Backbone as a printed PyTorch tensor [residue, N CA C, xyz], in Angstrom:
tensor([[[ -9.4260, -24.6220, -19.1080],
         [-10.2020, -24.0810, -20.1990],
         [-10.9170, -25.2560, -20.8610]],

        [[-12.2190, -25.1020, -21.0720],
         [-12.9410, -26.2000, -21.7080],
         [-13.4880, -25.7350, -23.0440]],

        [[-13.3410, -26.6110, -24.0320],
         [-13.8450, -26.3410, -25.3700],
         [-15.1160, -27.1440, -25.5520]],

        [[-16.1290, -26.5160, -26.0910],
         [-17.3900, -27.2110, -26.3450],
         [-17.9690, -26.7820, -27.6750]],

        [[-18.7950, -27.6220, -28.2220],
         [-19.3910, -27.3770, -29.5260],
         [-20.9060, -27.3710, -29.3720]],

        [[-21.5550, -26.3990, -30.0250],
         [-23.0190, -26.3510, -29.9860],
         [-23.5340, -26.2330, -31.4290]],

        [[-24.7280, -26.7420, -31.6570],
         [-25.4110, -26.5640, -32.9160],
         [-26.7770, -25.9770, -32.5940]],

        [[-26.9880, -24.7770, -33.1270],
         [-28.2610, -24.0710, -32.9140],
         [-29.1210, -24.3050, -34.1600]],

        [[-30.3690, -24.7220, -33.9360],
         [-31.2860, -24.9300, -35.0540],
         [-31.8540, -23.6260, -35.5180]],

        [[-31.8940, -23.4470, -36.8520],
         [-32.3600, -22.2210, -37.4520],
         [-33.8710, -22.1350, -37.5190]],

        [[-34.3120, -21.0210, -37.9770],
         [-33.5810, -19.9050, -38.5490],
         [-33.1120, -18.9190, -37.4830]],

        [[-32.3430, -17.8980, -37.9300],
         [-31.9220, -16.8280, -37.0260],
         [-33.1650, -16.1070, -36.5160]],

        [[-33.1100, -15.3960, -35.4320],
         [-31.9530, -14.9400, -34.6870],
         [-31.3720, -16.0280, -33.7840]],

        [[-30.0560, -15.9500, -33.6020],
         [-29.3610, -16.9680, -32.8220],
         [-29.2750, -16.6000, -31.3530]],

        [[-29.4560, -15.3410, -31.0050],
         [-29.5350, -14.9550, -29.6170],
         [-28.2170, -14.5560, -28.9550]],

        [[-27.2650, -14.0960, -29.7490],
         [-25.9960, -13.6170, -29.1480],
         [-25.4140, -12.5180, -30.0290]],

        [[-24.4650, -11.7940, -29.4160],
         [-23.7390, -10.7540, -30.1500],
         [-22.2610, -10.9630, -29.8970]],

        [[-21.4710, -10.7000, -30.9380],
         [-20.0110, -10.8780, -30.8390],
         [-19.2970,  -9.5410, -30.7230]],

        [[-18.1060,  -9.6070, -30.1770],
         [-17.1770,  -8.4720, -30.2450],
         [-15.8040,  -9.0080, -30.5410]],

        [[-14.9280,  -8.1310, -31.0450],
         [-13.5640,  -8.5180, -31.3330],
         [-13.4260,  -8.9710, -32.7780]],

        [[-12.3180,  -9.5990, -33.0550],
         [-11.9700, -10.0480, -34.3910],
         [-10.5370,  -9.6120, -34.7100]],

        [[ -9.9960, -10.1830, -35.7610],
         [ -8.6260,  -9.8810, -36.1600],
         [ -8.4200,  -8.3810, -36.3820]],

        [[ -9.4320,  -7.7120, -36.9520],
         [ -9.3170,  -6.2820, -37.2400],
         [ -9.3070,  -5.4320, -35.9680]],

        [[ -9.7300,  -6.0130, -34.8310],
         [ -9.6970,  -5.2900, -33.5480],
         [ -8.5570,  -5.7990, -32.6610]],

        [[ -7.7610,  -6.7110, -33.1870],
         [ -6.6790,  -7.3370, -32.4230],
         [ -7.1750,  -7.9500, -31.1160]],

        [[ -8.3790,  -8.4740, -31.1800],
         [ -8.9850,  -9.1580, -30.0300],
         [ -9.6380, -10.4230, -30.5360]],

        [[ -9.6580, -11.4780, -29.7260],
         [-10.3600, -12.6680, -30.1620],
         [-11.8640, -12.4160, -30.2470]],

        [[-12.5290, -13.1630, -31.1360],
         [-13.9810, -13.0820, -31.2150],
         [-14.5730, -13.6140, -29.9290]],

        [[-15.4030, -12.8350, -29.2970],
         [-15.9290, -13.1770, -27.9940],
         [-17.4240, -12.9070, -27.9510]],

        [[-18.1690, -13.7330, -27.2540],
         [-19.5980, -13.5090, -27.0500],
         [-19.7110, -12.3570, -26.0790]],

        [[-20.3530, -11.2650, -26.5220],
         [-20.4200, -10.0840, -25.6610],
         [-21.8140,  -9.8830, -25.0860]],

        [[-22.8060, -10.5330, -25.6600],
         [-24.1660, -10.3150, -25.1730],
         [-25.0290, -11.5080, -25.5430]],

        [[-25.9360, -11.8650, -24.6690],
         [-26.8840, -12.9580, -24.9220],
         [-28.3080, -12.4410, -24.7760]],

        [[-29.1730, -12.9230, -25.6510],
         [-30.6050, -12.6090, -25.5110],
         [-31.1680, -13.5480, -24.4510]],

        [[-31.7480, -13.0110, -23.3910],
         [-32.3050, -13.8980, -22.3650],
         [-33.3350, -14.8360, -22.9710]],

        [[-33.1390, -16.1260, -22.7300],
         [-34.0640, -17.1460, -23.2620],
         [-33.8230, -17.4610, -24.7170]],

        [[-32.8170, -16.8320, -25.3400],
         [-32.5010, -17.0770, -26.7540],
         [-31.8590, -18.4360, -26.9810]],

        [[-31.6730, -18.7740, -28.2410],
         [-31.1360, -20.0740, -28.6190],
         [-29.7370, -20.2960, -28.0360]],

        [[-28.8800, -19.2910, -28.0860],
         [-27.5200, -19.4510, -27.5550],
         [-27.5370, -19.6160, -26.0540]],

        [[-28.3450, -18.8210, -25.3600],
         [-28.4160, -18.9310, -23.8890],
         [-28.9510, -20.3020, -23.4760]],

        [[-29.9410, -20.8060, -24.1860],
         [-30.4870, -22.1280, -23.8770],
         [-29.4760, -23.2350, -24.1190]],

        [[-28.5500, -23.0070, -25.0660],
         [-27.5370, -24.0210, -25.3630],
         [-26.3800, -23.9540, -24.3900]],

        [[-26.3540, -22.9810, -23.4810],
         [-25.3050, -22.8970, -22.4790],
         [-24.1590, -21.9740, -22.8090]],

        [[-24.2910, -21.1790, -23.8440],
         [-23.2630, -20.1960, -24.1820],
         [-23.2400, -19.1370, -23.1080]],

        [[-22.0660, -18.6600, -22.7690],
         [-21.9280, -17.6410, -21.7570],
         [-21.2690, -16.3720, -22.2930]],

        [[-21.5950, -15.2390, -21.7070],
         [-20.9270, -13.9870, -22.0630],
         [-19.4550, -14.1300, -21.7050]],

        [[-18.5900, -13.7800, -22.6320],
         [-17.1470, -13.9240, -22.3980],
         [-16.5580, -15.1780, -23.0180]],

        [[-17.4110, -16.1060, -23.4960],
         [-16.8900, -17.2960, -24.1540],
         [-16.2430, -16.8990, -25.4680]],

        [[-15.1220, -17.5470, -25.8090],
         [-14.3720, -17.2270, -27.0030],
         [-14.8170, -18.1260, -28.1400]],

        [[-14.9370, -17.5760, -29.3190],
         [-15.3270, -18.3460, -30.5070],
         [-14.0780, -18.9440, -31.1260]],

        [[-14.0270, -20.2730, -31.1510],
         [-12.8890, -20.9810, -31.7000],
         [-13.1170, -21.2150, -33.1880]],

        [[-14.3390, -21.6450, -33.5520],
         [-14.6290, -21.8290, -34.9650],
         [-16.1160, -21.6020, -35.2080]],

        [[-16.4270, -21.2300, -36.4460],
         [-17.8100, -21.0690, -36.8960],
         [-17.9790, -22.0670, -38.0230]],

        [[-18.8290, -23.0440, -37.7880],
         [-18.9350, -24.1440, -38.7580],
         [-17.6300, -24.9020, -38.7710]],

        [[-17.0520, -25.0440, -39.9370],
         [-15.7630, -25.7420, -40.0700],
         [-14.6060, -24.7280, -40.1580]],

        [[-14.8890, -23.4440, -40.0570],
         [-13.8820, -22.4060, -40.2890],
         [-13.2910, -21.9130, -38.9680]],

        [[-11.9690, -21.9330, -38.9040],
         [-11.2530, -21.4270, -37.7400],
         [-11.5060, -19.9350, -37.5970]],

        [[-11.8560, -19.4880, -36.3980],
         [-12.2160, -18.0760, -36.1780],
         [-11.0100, -17.2280, -35.7670]],

        [[ -9.8660, -17.8220, -35.5930],
         [ -8.7040, -17.1140, -35.0930],
         [ -8.2920, -15.9550, -35.9940]],

        [[ -8.3500, -16.1380, -37.3150],
         [ -7.9200, -15.1040, -38.2340],
         [ -9.0960, -14.3680, -38.8830]],

        [[-10.2930, -14.5250, -38.3500],
         [-11.4690, -13.8450, -38.9090],
         [-11.5640, -12.4120, -38.4380]],

        [[-11.9540, -11.5310, -39.3520],
         [-12.3140, -10.1740, -38.9270],
         [-13.7250, -10.2330, -38.3750]],

        [[-14.1510,  -9.1530, -37.7500],
         [-15.4900,  -9.1130, -37.1720],
         [-16.5590,  -9.2880, -38.2540]],

        [[-16.3820,  -8.6160, -39.3730],
         [-17.3670,  -8.6930, -40.4640],
         [-17.3960, -10.0980, -41.0870]],

        [[-16.2240, -10.7060, -41.2340],
         [-16.1960, -12.0820, -41.7620],
         [-16.9800, -13.0380, -40.8590]],

        [[-16.8250, -12.8740, -39.5650],
         [-17.5510, -13.7260, -38.6210],
         [-19.0530, -13.4660, -38.7270]],

        [[-19.4370, -12.1830, -38.8010],
         [-20.8580, -11.8440, -38.9390],
         [-21.4250, -12.4670, -40.1930]],

        [[-20.7110, -12.3450, -41.3080],
         [-21.1840, -12.9030, -42.5750],
         [-21.3150, -14.4130, -42.5370]],

        [[-20.3570, -15.0620, -41.9000],
         [-20.3960, -16.5220, -41.7830],
         [-21.6150, -16.9400, -40.9570]],

        [[-21.9050, -16.2120, -39.9010],
         [-23.0650, -16.5070, -39.0510],
         [-24.3570, -16.2290, -39.8040]],

        [[-24.4150, -15.1070, -40.5260],
         [-25.6220, -14.7570, -41.2940],
         [-25.8870, -15.7660, -42.4050]],

        [[-24.8270, -16.3620, -42.9530],
         [-24.9920, -17.3200, -44.0400],
         [-25.6220, -18.6440, -43.5610]],

        [[-25.5500, -18.9030, -42.2690],
         [-26.1460, -20.1300, -41.7340],
         [-27.6720, -19.9550, -41.6780]],

        [[-28.3830, -20.8240, -42.3600],
         [-29.8370, -20.6860, -42.3960],
         [-30.5440, -21.7520, -41.5710]],

        [[-30.1890, -23.0120, -41.8490],
         [-30.8780, -24.1170, -41.1480],
         [-30.2920, -24.3980, -39.7900]],

        [[-28.9870, -24.2640, -39.6660],
         [-28.3450, -24.4960, -38.3580],
         [-27.0220, -23.7540, -38.3020]],

        [[-26.5750, -23.4690, -37.0890],
         [-25.2980, -22.7910, -36.8680],
         [-24.5120, -23.6110, -35.8660]],

        [[-23.3230, -24.0380, -36.2990],
         [-22.4590, -24.8330, -35.4160],
         [-21.2910, -23.9460, -34.9940]],

        [[-21.1130, -23.8480, -33.6880],
         [-20.0380, -23.0480, -33.1230],
         [-19.1910, -23.9110, -32.1990]],

        [[-17.8900, -23.7050, -32.2550],
         [-17.0090, -24.2770, -31.2590],
         [-16.5360, -23.1160, -30.4070]],

        [[-16.7560, -23.2340, -29.1060],
         [-16.4710, -22.1370, -28.1840],
         [-15.5360, -22.6370, -27.0880]],

        [[-14.9420, -21.6880, -26.4030],
         [-14.0350, -21.9830, -25.3110],
         [-14.4960, -21.2250, -24.0750]],

        [[-14.6460, -21.9370, -23.0020],
         [-15.0670, -21.3630, -21.7430],
         [-13.9280, -21.5510, -20.7470]],

        [[-13.5440, -20.4810, -20.0630],
         [-12.4240, -20.5660, -19.1300],
         [-12.9110, -21.0870, -17.7800]],

        [[-12.4570, -22.2770, -17.4320],
         [-12.7560, -22.8430, -16.1320],
         [-11.7340, -22.3740, -15.1020]],

        [[-10.4980, -22.3890, -15.5040],
         [ -9.4080, -21.9720, -14.6420],
         [ -8.3210, -21.3660, -15.5330]],

        [[ -7.4910, -20.4780, -15.0200],
         [ -6.4720, -19.8650, -15.8450],
         [ -5.5330, -20.9260, -16.4070]],

        [[ -5.2040, -20.7670, -17.6840],
         [ -4.3280, -21.6970, -18.3700],
         [ -3.3890, -20.9070, -19.2440]],

        [[ -2.1010, -21.1440, -19.1150],
         [ -1.1550, -20.4640, -19.9600],
         [  0.0380, -21.3720, -20.1500]],

        [[  0.2630, -21.8050, -21.3560],
         [  1.3310, -22.7230, -21.6680],
         [  2.3880, -21.9810, -22.4950]],

        [[  3.5100, -21.6440, -21.8670],
         [  4.5420, -20.8580, -22.5510],
         [  5.1350, -21.5990, -23.7330]],

        [[  5.1850, -22.9310, -23.7010],
         [  5.7980, -23.6950, -24.7910],
         [  4.9370, -23.6440, -26.0630]],

        [[  3.6210, -23.5990, -25.9090],
         [  2.7430, -23.6520, -27.0880],
         [  2.3070, -22.2920, -27.5610]],

        [[  2.6960, -21.2440, -26.9000],
         [  2.2360, -19.8920, -27.2520],
         [  2.8960, -19.4270, -28.5520]],

        [[  2.1040, -18.9230, -29.4910],
         [  2.6450, -18.3970, -30.7280],
         [  2.6280, -16.8620, -30.6330]],

        [[  3.7750, -16.2590, -30.6730],
         [  3.8600, -14.8190, -30.4890],
         [  3.2530, -14.0330, -31.6450]],

        [[  3.2910, -14.5770, -32.8610],
         [  2.7690, -13.7980, -33.9830],
         [  1.2280, -13.7950, -34.0290]],

        [[  0.5840, -14.6270, -33.2370],
         [ -0.8760, -14.6850, -33.1710],
         [ -1.3180, -14.1100, -31.8250]],

        [[ -2.6280, -13.9220, -31.6830],
         [ -3.1570, -13.4730, -30.3950],
         [ -3.8250, -14.6450, -29.6920]],

        [[ -3.3570, -15.8570, -29.9960],
         [ -3.9920, -17.0250, -29.3810],
         [ -2.9890, -18.0920, -28.9850]],

        [[ -3.4880, -19.1900, -28.5820],
         [ -2.7190, -20.3260, -28.1070],
         [ -3.2420, -21.5550, -28.7790]],

        [[ -2.3770, -22.4610, -29.1860],
         [ -2.8380, -23.7230, -29.7970],
         [ -2.4830, -24.8610, -28.8870]],

        [[ -3.4930, -25.6370, -28.5530],
         [ -3.3120, -26.8490, -27.7720],
         [ -3.9160, -27.9710, -28.5810]],

        [[ -3.1160, -28.9570, -28.9330],
         [ -3.5590, -30.0840, -29.7660],
         [ -4.1470, -29.5870, -31.0850]],

        [[ -3.5920, -28.5320, -31.6740],
         [ -4.0290, -28.0300, -32.9520],
         [ -5.3030, -27.2000, -32.9290]],

        [[ -5.8980, -26.9980, -31.7640],
         [ -7.1220, -26.2160, -31.6460],
         [ -6.7650, -24.8330, -31.0990]],

        [[ -7.1680, -23.7800, -31.8200],
         [ -6.8250, -22.4380, -31.3120],
         [ -7.6540, -22.0890, -30.0790]],

        [[ -6.9850, -21.5180, -29.0990],
         [ -7.6670, -21.0230, -27.9110],
         [ -7.0900, -19.6630, -27.6020]],

        [[ -7.9140, -18.7490, -27.1380],
         [ -7.4650, -17.3980, -26.9000],
         [ -7.3050, -17.1520, -25.3910]],

        [[ -6.1920, -16.5340, -25.0560],
         [ -5.9110, -16.2330, -23.6450],
         [ -5.6970, -14.7460, -23.5040]],

        [[ -6.7540, -14.0040, -23.2410],
         [ -6.5480, -12.5670, -23.0400],
         [ -5.9470, -12.3300, -21.6660]],

        [[ -5.2640, -11.2130, -21.5410],
         [ -4.7000, -10.8810, -20.2200],
         [ -5.8180, -10.3020, -19.3350]],

        [[ -5.4920, -10.0300, -18.0810],
         [ -6.4980,  -9.5280, -17.1450],
         [ -7.0840,  -8.1900, -17.5950]],

        [[ -6.2550,  -7.3430, -18.2440],
         [ -6.7500,  -6.0540, -18.7590],
         [ -7.8220,  -6.2740, -19.8370]],

        [[ -7.5810,  -7.2590, -20.7120],
         [ -8.5400,  -7.5380, -21.7630],
         [ -9.8430,  -8.0520, -21.1790]],

        [[ -9.7570,  -8.9110, -20.1610],
         [-10.9670,  -9.4490, -19.5320],
         [-11.7570,  -8.3210, -18.8540]],

        [[-11.0370,  -7.4260, -18.1600],
         [-11.7110,  -6.3220, -17.4890],
         [-12.3990,  -5.4200, -18.5090]],

        [[-11.7260,  -5.1490, -19.6140],
         [-12.3130,  -4.3070, -20.6830],
         [-13.5520,  -4.9570, -21.2770]],

        [[-13.4770,  -6.2890, -21.4880],
         [-14.6160,  -7.0060, -22.0370],
         [-15.8200,  -6.9010, -21.0990]],

        [[-15.5670,  -7.0700, -19.8140],
         [-16.6570,  -6.9720, -18.8530],
         [-17.2210,  -5.5550, -18.8000]],

        [[-16.3530,  -4.5360, -18.8170],
         [-16.8180,  -3.1620, -18.7980],
         [-17.6180,  -2.8400, -20.0580]],

        [[-17.1230,  -3.2980, -21.2300],
         [-17.8180,  -3.0330, -22.4720],
         [-19.1720,  -3.7080, -22.4990]],

        [[-19.2320,  -4.9250, -22.0090],
         [-20.4920,  -5.6690, -22.0080],
         [-21.5000,  -4.9800, -21.0790]],

        [[-21.0420,  -4.5550, -19.9170],
         [-21.9460,  -3.8680, -18.9980],
         [-22.3920,  -2.5430, -19.5810]],

        [[-21.5380,  -1.9250, -20.3800],
         [-21.8460,  -0.6130, -20.9710],
         [-22.9740,  -0.7050, -22.0010]],

        [[-23.2680,  -1.9270, -22.4860],
         [-24.3110,  -2.0830, -23.5110],
         [-25.6960,  -2.2640, -22.9130]],

        [[-25.8050,  -2.2810, -21.6160],
         [-27.1200,  -2.4680, -20.9820],
         [-28.0400,  -1.3210, -21.3460]],

        [[-29.3310,  -1.5530, -21.5020],
         [-30.2480,  -0.4640, -21.8300],
         [-30.2160,   0.6290, -20.7660]],

        [[-30.4020,   1.8590, -21.1920],
         [-30.3540,   3.0030, -20.2850],
         [-31.7060,   3.6740, -20.2040]],

        [[-31.9480,   4.2880, -19.0860],
         [-33.1790,   5.0310, -18.9270],
         [-32.8660,   6.5310, -19.0240]],

        [[-33.8210,   7.2920, -19.4490],
         [-33.6370,   8.7550, -19.4800],
         [-32.5660,   9.1710, -20.4370]],

        [[-31.7110,  10.0740, -20.0070],
         [-30.7090,  10.6580, -20.9050],
         [-29.2800,  10.2520, -20.5400]],

        [[-29.1210,   9.1610, -19.7950],
         [-27.7670,   8.7460, -19.4570],
         [-27.0440,   8.2900, -20.7170]],

        [[-25.7410,   8.5090, -20.7380],
         [-24.9450,   8.2010, -21.9230],
         [-24.0630,   6.9690, -21.6690]],

        [[-23.7400,   6.2570, -22.7350],
         [-22.8130,   5.1410, -22.6150],
         [-21.4170,   5.6460, -22.3530]],

        [[-20.5770,   4.7650, -21.8430],
         [-19.1960,   5.1380, -21.5540],
         [-18.4810,   5.5250, -22.8420]],

        [[-18.7220,   4.8160, -23.9480],
         [-18.0560,   5.1380, -25.2020],
         [-18.5020,   6.4990, -25.7190]],

        [[-19.7640,   6.8600, -25.5340],
         [-20.2380,   8.1750, -25.9570],
         [-19.5960,   9.2630, -25.1170]],

        [[-19.4790,   9.0200, -23.8100],
         [-18.8180,  10.0280, -22.9260],
         [-17.3770,  10.1900, -23.3340]],

        [[-16.6820,   9.0750, -23.6950],
         [-15.2990,   9.1840, -24.1250],
         [-15.1870,   9.9800, -25.4100]],

        [[-16.1090,   9.7690, -26.3460],
         [-16.1180,  10.5200, -27.6030],
         [-16.3310,  12.0070, -27.3190]],

        [[-17.2330,  12.3150, -26.4020],
         [-17.4820,  13.7160, -26.0510],
         [-16.2170,  14.3600, -25.4600]],

        [[-15.4630,  13.5840, -24.6500],
         [-14.2360,  14.1280, -24.0860],
         [-13.1910,  14.3660, -25.1770]],

        [[-13.0880,  13.4290, -26.1450],
         [-12.1340,  13.5620, -27.2170],
         [-12.4440,  14.7640, -28.1120]],

        [[-13.7160,  15.0180, -28.3540],
         [-14.0930,  16.1270, -29.2270],
         [-14.2640,  17.4450, -28.4860]],

        [[-14.1310,  17.4180, -27.1730],
         [-14.2260,  18.6400, -26.3930],
         [-15.6570,  19.1160, -26.1990]],

        [[-16.6160,  18.2280, -26.3470],
         [-18.0190,  18.6210, -26.1940],
         [-18.6290,  18.0730, -24.9170]],

        [[-17.7950,  17.5550, -24.0060],
         [-18.3330,  16.9630, -22.7930],
         [-18.9620,  17.9730, -21.8430]],

        [[-18.6320,  19.2500, -21.9950],
         [-19.2160,  20.2920, -21.1520],
         [-20.6290,  20.6720, -21.5890]],

        [[-20.9860,  20.2860, -22.8300],
         [-22.2830,  20.7130, -23.3720],
         [-23.4080,  19.8670, -22.7510]],

        [[-24.5200,  20.4960, -22.5310],
         [-25.6770,  19.8410, -21.9740],
         [-26.6950,  19.5590, -23.0710]],

        [[-27.4770,  18.5140, -22.9110],
         [-28.5700,  18.2790, -23.8460],
         [-29.5970,  19.3730, -23.6290]],

        [[-30.1830,  19.8850, -24.7100],
         [-31.1750,  20.9340, -24.5440],
         [-32.4500,  20.3670, -23.9160]],

        [[-33.0570,  21.1430, -23.0460],
         [-34.2790,  20.6730, -22.4210],
         [-35.4520,  20.9010, -23.3830]],

        [[-36.6190,  20.4100, -23.0340],
         [-37.7780,  20.4730, -23.8920],
         [-38.1760,  21.9220, -24.2040]],

        [[-38.0880,  22.7730, -23.1900],
         [-38.4780,  24.1680, -23.3780],
         [-37.5800,  24.8620, -24.3920]],

        [[-36.2870,  24.6450, -24.3120],
         [-35.3320,  25.2340, -25.2430],
         [-35.5770,  24.7260, -26.6600]],

        [[-35.8380,  23.4450, -26.7840],
         [-36.1160,  22.8680, -28.1180],
         [-37.4020,  23.4630, -28.6830]],

        [[-38.4090,  23.6350, -27.8550],
         [-39.6820,  24.1910, -28.3130],
         [-39.5030,  25.6300, -28.8090]],

        [[-38.7320,  26.4290, -28.0450],
         [-38.5000,  27.8160, -28.4560],
         [-37.7080,  27.9010, -29.7650]],

        [[-36.7030,  27.0320, -29.9070],
         [-35.9190,  27.0140, -31.1400],
         [-36.7710,  26.6260, -32.3350]],

        [[-37.6250,  25.6430, -32.1600],
         [-38.5230,  25.2110, -33.2490],
         [-39.4860,  26.3350, -33.6330]],

        [[-40.0760,  27.0100, -32.6260],
         [-40.9960,  28.1000, -32.9060],
         [-40.2970,  29.2270, -33.6560]],

        [[-39.0660,  29.5480, -33.2710],
         [-38.3030,  30.5960, -33.9320],
         [-38.0280,  30.2100, -35.3850]],

        [[-37.6610,  28.9350, -35.6050],
         [-37.3850,  28.4570, -36.9550],
         [-38.6340,  28.5470, -37.8280]],

        [[-39.7820,  28.0910, -37.3140],
         [-41.0300,  28.1210, -38.0850],
         [-41.4200,  29.5570, -38.4070]],

        [[-41.2200,  30.4720, -37.4790],
         [-41.5370,  31.8750, -37.7030],
         [-40.6440,  32.4630, -38.7960]],

        [[-39.3600,  32.1190, -38.7630],
         [-38.4140,  32.6480, -39.7370],
         [-38.7020,  32.1400, -41.1550]],

        [[-39.0430,  30.8670, -41.3220],
         [-39.2610,  30.3610, -42.6780],
         [-40.5790,  30.8600, -43.2710]],

        [[-41.4510,  31.4240, -42.4460],
         [-42.6910,  31.9880, -42.9640],
         [-42.5820,  33.4980, -43.1910]],

        [[-41.4400,  34.0550, -42.9160],
         [-41.2770,  35.5160, -43.0220],
         [-41.0050,  35.9310, -44.4730]],

        [[-41.3400,  37.1810, -44.8310],
         [-41.0580,  37.6820, -46.1850],
         [-39.5540,  37.6840, -46.4950]],

        [[-38.7430,  37.9420, -45.4860],
         [-37.2900,  37.9510, -45.6650],
         [-36.7970,  36.5900, -46.1740]],

        [[-37.3080,  35.5090, -45.5560],
         [-36.9330,  34.1470, -45.9750],
         [-37.3970,  33.8820, -47.4020]],

        [[-38.6110,  34.3170, -47.7510],
         [-39.1740,  34.1090, -49.0850],
         [-38.2970,  34.8120, -50.1420]],

        [[-37.8790,  36.0580, -49.8600],
         [-36.9900,  36.7920, -50.7770],
         [-35.6500,  36.0710, -50.9500]],

        [[-35.0850,  35.6120, -49.8610],
         [-33.8110,  34.9000, -49.9160],
         [-33.9600,  33.6070, -50.7170]],

        [[-35.0320,  32.8740, -50.4690],
         [-35.2810,  31.6050, -51.1780],
         [-35.4180,  31.8690, -52.6830]],

        [[-36.2170,  32.8820, -53.0680],
         [-36.4170,  33.1990, -54.4810],
         [-35.1160,  33.6150, -55.1370]],

        [[-34.3150,  34.4710, -54.4420],
         [-33.0280,  34.8830, -54.9820],
         [-32.1320,  33.6720, -55.2140]],

        [[-32.1130,  32.7540, -54.2360],
         [-31.2540,  31.5720, -54.3400],
         [-31.6700,  30.6860, -55.5040]],

        [[-32.9660,  30.4810, -55.6760],
         [-33.4580,  29.6510, -56.7790],
         [-33.1060,  30.2620, -58.1240]],

        [[-33.3030,  31.5870, -58.2430],
         [-32.9750,  32.2770, -59.4870],
         [-31.4830,  32.1950, -59.7850]],

        [[-30.6710,  32.4240, -58.7530],
         [-29.2000,  32.3800, -58.9080],
         [-28.7330,  30.9870, -59.3060]],

        [[-29.3350,  29.9620, -58.6880],
         [-28.9820,  28.5720, -59.0130],
         [-29.3550,  28.2410, -60.4420]],

        [[-30.5330,  28.7020, -60.8740],
         [-30.9770,  28.4360, -62.2450],
         [-30.0360,  29.0730, -63.2720]],

        [[-29.5930,  30.2890, -62.9780],
         [-28.6340,  30.9370, -63.8960],
         [-27.2970,  30.2130, -63.9160]],

        [[-26.8290,  29.8100, -62.7600],
         [-25.5230,  29.1040, -62.6760],
         [-25.5720,  27.7990, -63.4150]],

        [[-26.7300,  27.1490, -63.4240],
         [-26.8440,  25.8720, -64.1040],
         [-27.3120,  26.0150, -65.5550]],

        [[-27.4030,  27.2730, -66.0480],
         [-27.8430,  27.5980, -67.4220],
         [-29.2360,  27.0830, -67.7090]],

        [[-30.0790,  27.0710, -66.7100],
         [-31.4580,  26.6610, -66.9090],
         [-32.2960,  27.8870, -67.2860]],

        [[-31.8970,  29.0270, -66.7570],
         [-32.6530,  30.2650, -66.9660],
         [-31.6730,  31.3400, -67.3960]],

        [[-31.9990,  32.1060, -68.4140],
         [-31.0770,  33.1460, -68.8750],
         [-31.4570,  34.5160, -68.3470]]])
């Protein structure tokens, strides 16, 4: 595992996106890079772990704290990152109460293979989509809510529904209902006696 430090000259955008944080029980990790962006040009890689932001240790940062720390940097942003060259796991230095590893006082994060696979899947899931394809997280949400069997309405169905709606709001029946509702509301609010 190699630790490296970069300083990106401001102003933002810095050209990367993070995922994880103490609130997600995952280390802060670079999840996306803007092609040709400042972070990519500095050699940051997707999957690199954030060790510190400026002088602040990132091990106990929530996702929002990390975002705020990065947003606060105006002229330059200094990051210490960790890139995995080869698997490293030191049982003697591992702290069970944390989700990281300390070697020579520097926090380093060692996710298991499941975490790495999830990170790669999540990162690939953020790629732009064409047409009406859905992200994996959206499909999972649809399965949880029981709406995965529903289809997106086609253009013709949407057009018919819109025409029906416009016809209904122009009808005398709608006008009577609207007037009744306004009068009833005015009485309830003691505006009209």
